[in-house]
Amino acid sequence: MSQDALVKRQFGHRARLALSPAGVLKTDDQAHAARTMWNLLHAWWQMMPKEKRTLANADAAIRQAREDIGFLAVLPAQAAQAVLKMYFQAWKNCWDGRAGAPNFKGRFRTVMSVDIPQGRDLNIVRVHRRWGMANIPKVGRVRFRWTKGLPVGKHANADNRITGARLIKDALGWHIAFRVQTLQGKPEPHQGPDIGIDVGVSVPIALSNGERYEHGEWLTGKEKDKLLHLEQRAAQRKQYRKPGEPAGRRLHHTYGQIRLNRSISGEAWGRTVTMLAYKTARHGGTLVEVPAAGTSRRCSACGHTTPGSRESQAVFVCKNPDCGWSGNADYNAARNVLHLYRMGRALIPAAGRAVVRRAKRVKPAAAR
């Protein structure tokens, strides 16, 4: 195969770590130090005048902080540099309109993670059919579950290699997510039909051809109970508000807690779009995002937006006297998404809830 037919691709592979109790404590300390480093950087950014907010000054600040604050020394120097780069990248994303402004990271609402920016520091070897070994800076040699072939040893070269990793803690413990770069054959453009996709709550993924896909729960049982309790509290406090009267401080606080809980499922929507983007690219397709405003209220049959057509979360009935079309609300939104794509209403850079893909269909459950 010629070099013109090859393309470099990057993907991640997540594996479970088998840490000892002492290793868990060391990794936890590194994650807390990384979060503290981020918060110190944000505080430094807010105090500094604009002309002094440079990468060089920030680097000098974190080096001084590692000398003055003892527990920050548990974080490897390269991991501290990775925090610095991610913080500046977060501001760049904000300035480009791709994300909101960075903020302080809370202890209990932030995912614990530590970055290992250099793949050569891992020294990965396969010791068993089911287990591999990796070197974690300031933790030592750690076993991880070998569930997929990795470019290590004689299989690694400049085009196929592990470029770094990140340690992530979830409800099941610590995992390691490898960043893998490979040289693969460039896929042929897929000639499949255009498909509109609507991402929602009651129906996670609805397609314009009538198909739908489910996935696992986004909120735990306790999170669902808390969200229901907050919504009931908001409804109760709203009853005592007179028409036209602004919401009180307590009601605003309750609304803020509800948005925080819903942001958990919002992150899952973002991951779904990311998975679809790289899956379609691997099969020669493309993923395009279109404006989500109005896609759930517009009738996909007649094109009119009539008040009251969205009767419930799952049913859409067009109130236009000349139409009267009825059907699943998510299916209707997916058809509107496809219409916007065909009208050339793509968003650049990609943003929004509604998406369109032109590729072989891939079930989200297979996106791992």
Tab-separated table of C-alpha atoms in Angstrom:
chain	number	residue	atom	x	y	z
A	1	MET	CA	0.000	0.000	0.000
A	2	SER	CA	1.390	3.418	-0.963
A	3	GLN	CA	2.035	6.171	1.577
A	4	ASP	CA	-0.718	8.258	-0.015
A	5	ALA	CA	-3.250	5.583	0.951
A	6	LEU	CA	-2.135	5.615	4.618
A	7	VAL	CA	-3.265	8.034	7.293
A	8	LYS	CA	-2.231	8.546	10.913
A	9	ARG	CA	-5.001	7.958	13.414
A	10	GLN	CA	-5.142	8.430	17.152
A	11	PHE	CA	-7.422	6.542	19.490
A	12	GLY	CA	-7.640	5.661	23.148
A	13	HIS	CA	-7.686	2.307	24.892
A	14	ARG	CA	-8.797	2.034	28.496
A	15	ALA	CA	-7.668	-0.783	30.793
A	16	ARG	CA	-8.220	-1.621	34.444
A	17	LEU	CA	-5.277	-1.158	36.803
A	18	ALA	CA	-4.432	-3.638	39.569
A	19	LEU	CA	-3.044	-1.263	42.182
A	20	SER	CA	-1.992	-2.238	45.662
A	21	PRO	CA	-3.521	-0.307	48.595
A	22	ALA	CA	-0.317	1.742	48.828
A	23	GLY	CA	-0.444	2.383	45.088
A	24	VAL	CA	-4.044	3.579	45.368
A	25	LEU	CA	-3.063	6.088	48.056
A	26	LYS	CA	-0.136	7.376	45.968
A	27	THR	CA	-2.304	7.763	42.865
A	28	ASP	CA	-5.055	9.480	44.871
A	29	ASP	CA	-2.495	11.945	46.231
A	30	GLN	CA	-1.269	12.702	42.711
A	31	ALA	CA	-4.831	13.329	41.500
A	32	HIS	CA	-5.548	15.688	44.400
A	33	ALA	CA	-2.267	17.492	43.729
A	34	ALA	CA	-3.181	17.865	40.041
A	35	ARG	CA	-6.569	19.352	40.963
A	36	THR	CA	-4.893	21.716	43.430
A	37	MET	CA	-2.385	22.739	40.774
A	38	TRP	CA	-5.263	23.615	38.429
A	39	ASN	CA	-6.963	25.718	41.133
A	40	LEU	CA	-3.698	27.529	41.928
A	41	LEU	CA	-3.233	28.293	38.241
A	42	HIS	CA	-6.769	29.669	38.029
A	43	ALA	CA	-6.229	31.853	41.097
A	44	TRP	CA	-2.921	33.078	39.647
A	45	TRP	CA	-4.664	33.855	36.329
A	46	GLN	CA	-7.319	35.959	38.049
A	47	MET	CA	-4.748	37.957	40.024
A	48	MET	CA	-2.332	38.652	37.177
A	49	PRO	CA	-2.844	41.557	34.739
A	50	LYS	CA	-3.504	40.546	31.143
A	51	GLU	CA	-0.022	41.383	29.878
A	52	LYS	CA	1.567	38.978	32.414
A	53	ARG	CA	-0.683	35.982	31.674
A	54	THR	CA	1.910	34.153	29.618
A	55	LEU	CA	2.943	30.523	29.485
A	56	ALA	CA	6.443	31.351	30.711
A	57	ASN	CA	5.155	33.247	33.751
A	58	ALA	CA	2.677	30.486	34.556
A	59	ASP	CA	5.443	27.880	34.310
A	60	ALA	CA	7.571	29.885	36.753
A	61	ALA	CA	4.584	30.159	39.098
A	62	ILE	CA	3.920	26.419	39.252
A	63	ARG	CA	7.615	25.676	39.763
A	64	GLN	CA	7.630	28.051	42.723
A	65	ALA	CA	4.423	26.483	44.047
A	66	ARG	CA	5.997	23.004	43.944
A	67	GLU	CA	8.824	24.326	46.103
A	68	ASP	CA	6.631	26.207	48.575
A	69	ILE	CA	3.795	23.667	48.972
A	70	GLY	CA	5.138	20.318	50.066
A	71	PHE	CA	2.330	17.971	49.040
A	72	LEU	CA	2.489	19.199	45.415
A	73	ALA	CA	5.823	17.369	45.095
A	74	VAL	CA	3.966	14.043	44.867
A	75	LEU	CA	2.837	15.104	41.383
A	76	PRO	CA	5.502	14.298	38.745
A	77	ALA	CA	6.977	17.326	37.021
A	78	GLN	CA	5.707	16.228	33.592
A	79	ALA	CA	2.190	15.753	34.996
A	80	ALA	CA	2.340	19.299	36.396
A	81	GLN	CA	3.366	20.589	32.967
A	82	ALA	CA	0.404	18.707	31.474
A	83	VAL	CA	-1.937	20.530	33.888
A	84	LEU	CA	-0.453	23.826	32.725
A	85	LYS	CA	-0.947	22.962	29.048
A	86	MET	CA	-4.522	21.783	29.624
A	87	TYR	CA	-5.355	25.004	31.492
A	88	PHE	CA	-4.082	27.219	28.671
A	89	GLN	CA	-5.850	24.988	26.128
A	90	ALA	CA	-9.084	25.451	28.102
A	91	TRP	CA	-8.779	29.220	27.698
A	92	LYS	CA	-8.032	28.811	23.997
A	93	ASN	CA	-11.181	26.704	23.599
A	94	CYS	CA	-13.118	29.427	25.415
A	95	TRP	CA	-11.768	32.197	23.174
A	96	ASP	CA	-12.564	30.130	20.080
A	97	GLY	CA	-16.148	29.645	21.245
A	98	ARG	CA	-15.857	25.873	21.744
A	99	ALA	CA	-16.338	25.867	25.529
A	100	GLY	CA	-17.048	28.043	28.527
A	101	ALA	CA	-14.450	29.781	30.653
A	102	PRO	CA	-12.360	27.555	32.965
A	103	ASN	CA	-13.254	27.565	36.640
A	104	PHE	CA	-12.088	26.107	39.923
A	105	LYS	CA	-12.332	22.326	40.262
A	106	GLY	CA	-14.251	21.006	43.258
A	107	ARG	CA	-13.082	17.994	45.238
A	108	PHE	CA	-16.282	15.989	44.932
A	109	ARG	CA	-17.561	17.026	41.491
A	110	THR	CA	-14.327	16.607	39.529
A	111	VAL	CA	-13.104	13.345	38.010
A	112	MET	CA	-9.817	12.329	39.611
A	113	SER	CA	-7.145	11.998	36.923
A	114	VAL	CA	-3.395	12.241	36.370
A	115	ASP	CA	-1.758	12.721	32.969
A	116	ILE	CA	1.334	10.859	31.770
A	117	PRO	CA	2.336	12.917	28.722
A	118	GLN	CA	5.296	10.807	27.564
A	119	GLY	CA	4.643	7.305	26.302
A	120	ARG	CA	8.280	6.279	26.725
A	121	ASP	CA	7.942	6.674	30.508
A	122	LEU	CA	5.426	3.810	30.635
A	123	ASN	CA	7.836	1.002	29.602
A	124	ILE	CA	4.937	-1.316	28.757
A	125	VAL	CA	5.530	-5.071	28.529
A	126	ARG	CA	3.149	-7.977	28.194
A	127	VAL	CA	3.772	-10.538	30.929
A	128	HIS	CA	0.754	-12.778	30.482
A	129	ARG	CA	-2.081	-13.454	28.094
A	130	ARG	CA	-4.380	-11.341	30.248
A	131	TRP	CA	-2.009	-8.935	31.973
A	132	GLY	CA	0.532	-6.290	31.087
A	133	MET	CA	2.897	-4.151	33.142
A	134	ALA	CA	3.374	-0.375	32.957
A	135	ASN	CA	5.527	2.063	34.874
A	136	ILE	CA	3.563	4.805	36.638
A	137	PRO	CA	5.812	7.748	37.645
A	138	LYS	CA	6.271	7.930	41.436
A	139	VAL	CA	4.057	4.848	41.875
A	140	GLY	CA	6.115	2.054	40.322
A	141	ARG	CA	5.402	-0.973	38.165
A	142	VAL	CA	1.686	-1.697	37.964
A	143	ARG	CA	-0.280	-4.478	36.308
A	144	PHE	CA	-3.145	-3.669	33.949
A	145	ARG	CA	-5.729	-5.834	32.225
A	146	TRP	CA	-4.589	-6.668	28.674
A	147	THR	CA	-7.761	-6.705	26.565
A	148	LYS	CA	-6.462	-5.306	23.275
A	149	GLY	CA	-3.229	-5.455	21.334
A	150	LEU	CA	-0.968	-2.452	21.911
A	151	PRO	CA	2.024	-1.335	19.806
A	152	VAL	CA	4.805	-2.207	22.248
A	153	GLY	CA	8.194	-3.886	21.894
A	154	LYS	CA	9.015	-4.966	18.350
A	155	HIS	CA	5.556	-3.867	17.184
A	156	ALA	CA	6.233	-0.217	18.108
A	157	ASN	CA	7.792	2.300	15.724
A	158	ALA	CA	7.523	5.959	14.788
A	159	ASP	CA	4.137	5.405	13.114
A	160	ASN	CA	2.626	2.891	15.550
A	161	ARG	CA	3.266	3.733	19.173
A	162	ILE	CA	1.798	4.806	22.495
A	163	THR	CA	2.184	8.559	22.849
A	164	GLY	CA	1.027	8.880	26.467
A	165	ALA	CA	-1.668	7.908	28.925
A	166	ARG	CA	-3.991	9.222	31.584
A	167	LEU	CA	-4.942	7.674	34.912
A	168	ILE	CA	-8.684	7.985	35.619
A	169	LYS	CA	-10.635	6.954	38.702
A	170	ASP	CA	-14.278	5.936	38.556
A	171	ALA	CA	-16.664	3.890	40.692
A	172	LEU	CA	-14.756	0.690	39.827
A	173	GLY	CA	-11.330	2.049	40.776
A	174	TRP	CA	-8.325	3.325	38.844
A	175	HIS	CA	-7.982	2.787	35.094
A	176	ILE	CA	-5.343	3.761	32.577
A	177	ALA	CA	-6.312	5.237	29.204
A	178	PHE	CA	-3.538	4.839	26.628
A	179	ARG	CA	-3.190	7.326	23.768
A	180	VAL	CA	-2.281	5.252	20.715
A	181	GLN	CA	-1.098	6.526	17.334
A	182	THR	CA	-1.278	4.151	14.392
A	183	LEU	CA	-0.771	4.244	10.638
A	184	GLN	CA	-3.819	2.786	8.909
A	185	GLY	CA	-5.190	2.534	5.428
A	186	LYS	CA	-7.308	5.492	4.381
A	187	PRO	CA	-10.941	4.341	4.136
A	188	GLU	CA	-12.848	4.766	0.921
A	189	PRO	CA	-15.616	7.381	1.008
A	190	HIS	CA	-18.797	5.696	2.132
A	191	GLN	CA	-21.729	6.007	-0.261
A	192	GLY	CA	-24.462	5.292	2.245
A	193	PRO	CA	-27.567	7.476	2.657
A	194	ASP	CA	-27.681	10.666	4.716
A	195	ILE	CA	-28.995	9.979	8.196
A	196	GLY	CA	-30.282	12.581	10.669
A	197	ILE	CA	-29.649	11.962	14.372
A	198	ASP	CA	-31.416	13.504	17.353
A	199	VAL	CA	-29.864	13.009	20.791
A	200	GLY	CA	-32.429	13.194	23.583
A	201	VAL	CA	-33.384	12.059	27.072
A	202	SER	CA	-36.315	9.650	26.736
A	203	VAL	CA	-34.874	8.208	23.510
A	204	PRO	CA	-31.058	8.515	23.675
A	205	ILE	CA	-30.452	8.313	19.910
A	206	ALA	CA	-33.195	8.586	17.269
A	207	LEU	CA	-32.500	8.324	13.523
A	208	SER	CA	-34.408	9.912	10.657
A	209	ASN	CA	-35.098	6.465	9.167
A	210	GLY	CA	-37.138	5.460	12.216
A	211	GLU	CA	-34.485	3.475	14.081
A	212	ARG	CA	-33.495	4.192	17.654
A	213	TYR	CA	-30.736	3.078	20.010
A	214	GLU	CA	-30.569	2.799	23.775
A	215	HIS	CA	-27.602	2.843	26.125
A	216	GLY	CA	-26.909	2.432	29.814
A	217	GLU	CA	-28.141	4.742	32.545
A	218	TRP	CA	-26.418	8.119	32.746
A	219	LEU	CA	-27.459	8.819	36.361
A	220	THR	CA	-27.206	6.464	39.308
A	221	GLY	CA	-30.220	5.658	41.451
A	222	LYS	CA	-29.169	8.160	44.130
A	223	GLU	CA	-28.580	10.863	41.519
A	224	LYS	CA	-32.046	10.267	40.051
A	225	ASP	CA	-33.655	10.482	43.493
A	226	LYS	CA	-31.763	13.704	44.248
A	227	LEU	CA	-32.754	15.245	40.916
A	228	LEU	CA	-36.422	14.331	41.486
A	229	HIS	CA	-36.287	15.806	44.993
A	230	LEU	CA	-34.784	19.057	43.679
A	231	GLU	CA	-37.384	19.361	40.921
A	232	GLN	CA	-40.193	18.819	43.454
A	233	ARG	CA	-38.672	21.437	45.742
A	234	ALA	CA	-38.423	23.914	42.848
A	235	ALA	CA	-42.044	23.292	41.882
A	236	GLN	CA	-43.149	23.802	45.498
A	237	ARG	CA	-41.257	27.081	45.875
A	238	LYS	CA	-42.511	28.265	42.499
A	239	GLN	CA	-46.135	27.965	43.720
A	240	TYR	CA	-45.645	30.810	46.175
A	241	ARG	CA	-44.284	33.181	43.526
A	242	LYS	CA	-46.771	35.720	42.221
A	243	PRO	CA	-47.175	36.239	38.427
A	244	GLY	CA	-44.438	38.516	37.115
A	245	GLU	CA	-42.472	38.360	40.361
A	246	PRO	CA	-38.762	37.442	39.917
A	247	ALA	CA	-37.500	34.180	41.343
A	248	GLY	CA	-36.145	34.365	44.888
A	249	ARG	CA	-32.678	33.465	46.111
A	250	ARG	CA	-33.701	30.007	47.338
A	251	LEU	CA	-35.391	29.148	44.039
A	252	HIS	CA	-32.324	30.281	42.092
A	253	HIS	CA	-30.169	28.088	44.334
A	254	THR	CA	-32.409	25.076	43.669
A	255	TYR	CA	-32.289	25.705	39.916
A	256	GLY	CA	-28.489	25.820	40.146
A	257	GLN	CA	-28.394	22.407	41.826
A	258	ILE	CA	-30.715	20.976	39.145
A	259	ARG	CA	-28.391	22.250	36.364
A	260	LEU	CA	-25.432	20.664	38.127
A	261	ASN	CA	-27.137	17.255	38.165
A	262	ARG	CA	-28.286	17.546	34.564
A	263	SER	CA	-24.735	18.448	33.513
A	264	ILE	CA	-23.783	14.851	34.299
A	265	SER	CA	-26.042	13.602	31.519
A	266	GLY	CA	-24.895	16.532	29.367
A	267	GLU	CA	-21.352	15.199	29.486
A	268	ALA	CA	-22.654	11.836	28.261
A	269	TRP	CA	-24.238	13.555	25.240
A	270	GLY	CA	-20.880	15.095	24.405
A	271	ARG	CA	-19.135	11.728	24.635
A	272	THR	CA	-21.784	10.215	22.349
A	273	VAL	CA	-21.066	12.818	19.676
A	274	THR	CA	-17.309	12.277	20.048
A	275	MET	CA	-17.688	8.522	19.645
A	276	LEU	CA	-19.878	8.908	16.563
A	277	ALA	CA	-17.384	11.329	15.006
A	278	TYR	CA	-14.416	8.990	15.171
A	279	LYS	CA	-16.441	5.884	14.335
A	280	THR	CA	-17.805	7.437	11.151
A	281	ALA	CA	-14.330	8.672	10.172
A	282	ARG	CA	-12.967	5.124	10.476
A	283	HIS	CA	-15.612	3.916	8.008
A	284	GLY	CA	-15.139	6.724	5.487
A	285	GLY	CA	-18.033	8.867	6.610
A	286	THR	CA	-18.422	12.299	8.171
A	287	LEU	CA	-20.288	13.730	11.150
A	288	VAL	CA	-21.743	17.224	10.781
A	289	GLU	CA	-23.509	19.222	13.493
A	290	VAL	CA	-26.375	21.583	12.746
A	291	PRO	CA	-28.237	24.185	14.894
A	292	ALA	CA	-30.483	22.429	17.377
A	293	ALA	CA	-32.887	25.346	17.894
A	294	GLY	CA	-36.406	24.561	16.704
A	295	THR	CA	-35.752	20.982	15.579
A	296	SER	CA	-38.110	19.559	18.222
A	297	ARG	CA	-40.960	22.041	17.527
A	298	ARG	CA	-40.959	22.130	13.720
A	299	CYS	CA	-43.113	19.683	11.765
A	300	SER	CA	-40.925	17.613	9.467
A	301	ALA	CA	-43.841	16.972	7.094
A	302	CYS	CA	-45.098	20.510	6.364
A	303	GLY	CA	-42.243	22.608	7.754
A	304	HIS	CA	-44.451	24.752	10.003
A	305	THR	CA	-43.800	25.511	13.669
A	306	THR	CA	-47.182	25.671	15.398
A	307	PRO	CA	-47.581	26.266	19.170
A	308	GLY	CA	-48.716	23.180	21.059
A	309	SER	CA	-47.543	20.629	18.499
A	310	ARG	CA	-45.133	19.055	20.970
A	311	GLU	CA	-47.807	17.450	23.147
A	312	SER	CA	-45.377	15.465	25.316
A	313	GLN	CA	-41.786	14.306	25.512
A	314	ALA	CA	-42.530	11.412	23.137
A	315	VAL	CA	-45.442	12.545	20.901
A	316	PHE	CA	-45.552	15.226	18.203
A	317	VAL	CA	-48.863	16.226	16.612
A	318	CYS	CA	-48.800	19.034	14.034
A	319	LYS	CA	-51.438	21.669	14.810
A	320	ASN	CA	-51.358	23.034	11.270
A	321	PRO	CA	-54.927	22.514	9.916
A	322	ASP	CA	-53.571	21.631	6.480
A	323	CYS	CA	-51.198	18.955	7.821
A	324	GLY	CA	-52.079	17.113	11.041
A	325	TRP	CA	-49.033	14.789	10.880
A	326	SER	CA	-48.351	12.871	14.081
A	327	GLY	CA	-45.546	10.595	15.200
A	328	ASN	CA	-42.676	10.120	17.575
A	329	ALA	CA	-41.207	13.461	18.637
A	330	ASP	CA	-37.585	12.288	18.462
A	331	TYR	CA	-38.115	10.818	14.984
A	332	ASN	CA	-39.607	14.142	13.916
A	333	ALA	CA	-36.579	16.031	15.290
A	334	ALA	CA	-34.161	13.690	13.497
A	335	ARG	CA	-35.931	14.372	10.186
A	336	ASN	CA	-35.611	18.116	10.821
A	337	VAL	CA	-31.907	17.652	11.515
A	338	LEU	CA	-31.484	15.921	8.163
A	339	HIS	CA	-33.398	18.739	6.451
A	340	LEU	CA	-31.092	21.381	7.976
A	341	TYR	CA	-28.042	19.449	6.796
A	342	ARG	CA	-29.354	19.222	3.244
A	343	MET	CA	-30.070	22.958	3.335
A	344	GLY	CA	-26.394	23.591	4.139
A	345	ARG	CA	-26.914	24.668	7.759
A	346	ALA	CA	-23.758	23.007	9.129
A	347	LEU	CA	-22.040	24.534	12.144
A	348	ILE	CA	-18.312	25.326	11.944
A	349	PRO	CA	-16.864	24.703	14.490
A	350	ALA	CA	-19.141	21.845	15.420
A	351	ALA	CA	-21.523	22.716	18.246
A	352	GLY	CA	-25.088	21.984	19.250
A	353	ARG	CA	-27.176	18.974	20.108
A	354	ALA	CA	-28.418	17.799	16.731
A	355	VAL	CA	-26.088	15.968	14.370
A	356	VAL	CA	-26.077	14.344	10.941
A	357	ARG	CA	-23.771	11.603	9.735
A	358	ARG	CA	-23.155	10.153	6.312
A	359	ALA	CA	-21.672	6.726	6.865
A	360	LYS	CA	-22.286	3.136	7.709
A	361	ARG	CA	-24.430	2.991	10.836
A	362	VAL	CA	-22.526	2.039	13.968
A	363	LYS	CA	-24.314	1.194	17.191
A	364	PRO	CA	-23.198	3.463	20.041
A	365	ALA	CA	-22.813	0.403	22.241
A	366	ALA	CA	-19.947	-0.728	19.994
A	367	ALA	CA	-18.070	2.521	20.465
A	368	ARG	CA	-15.479	1.567	23.054
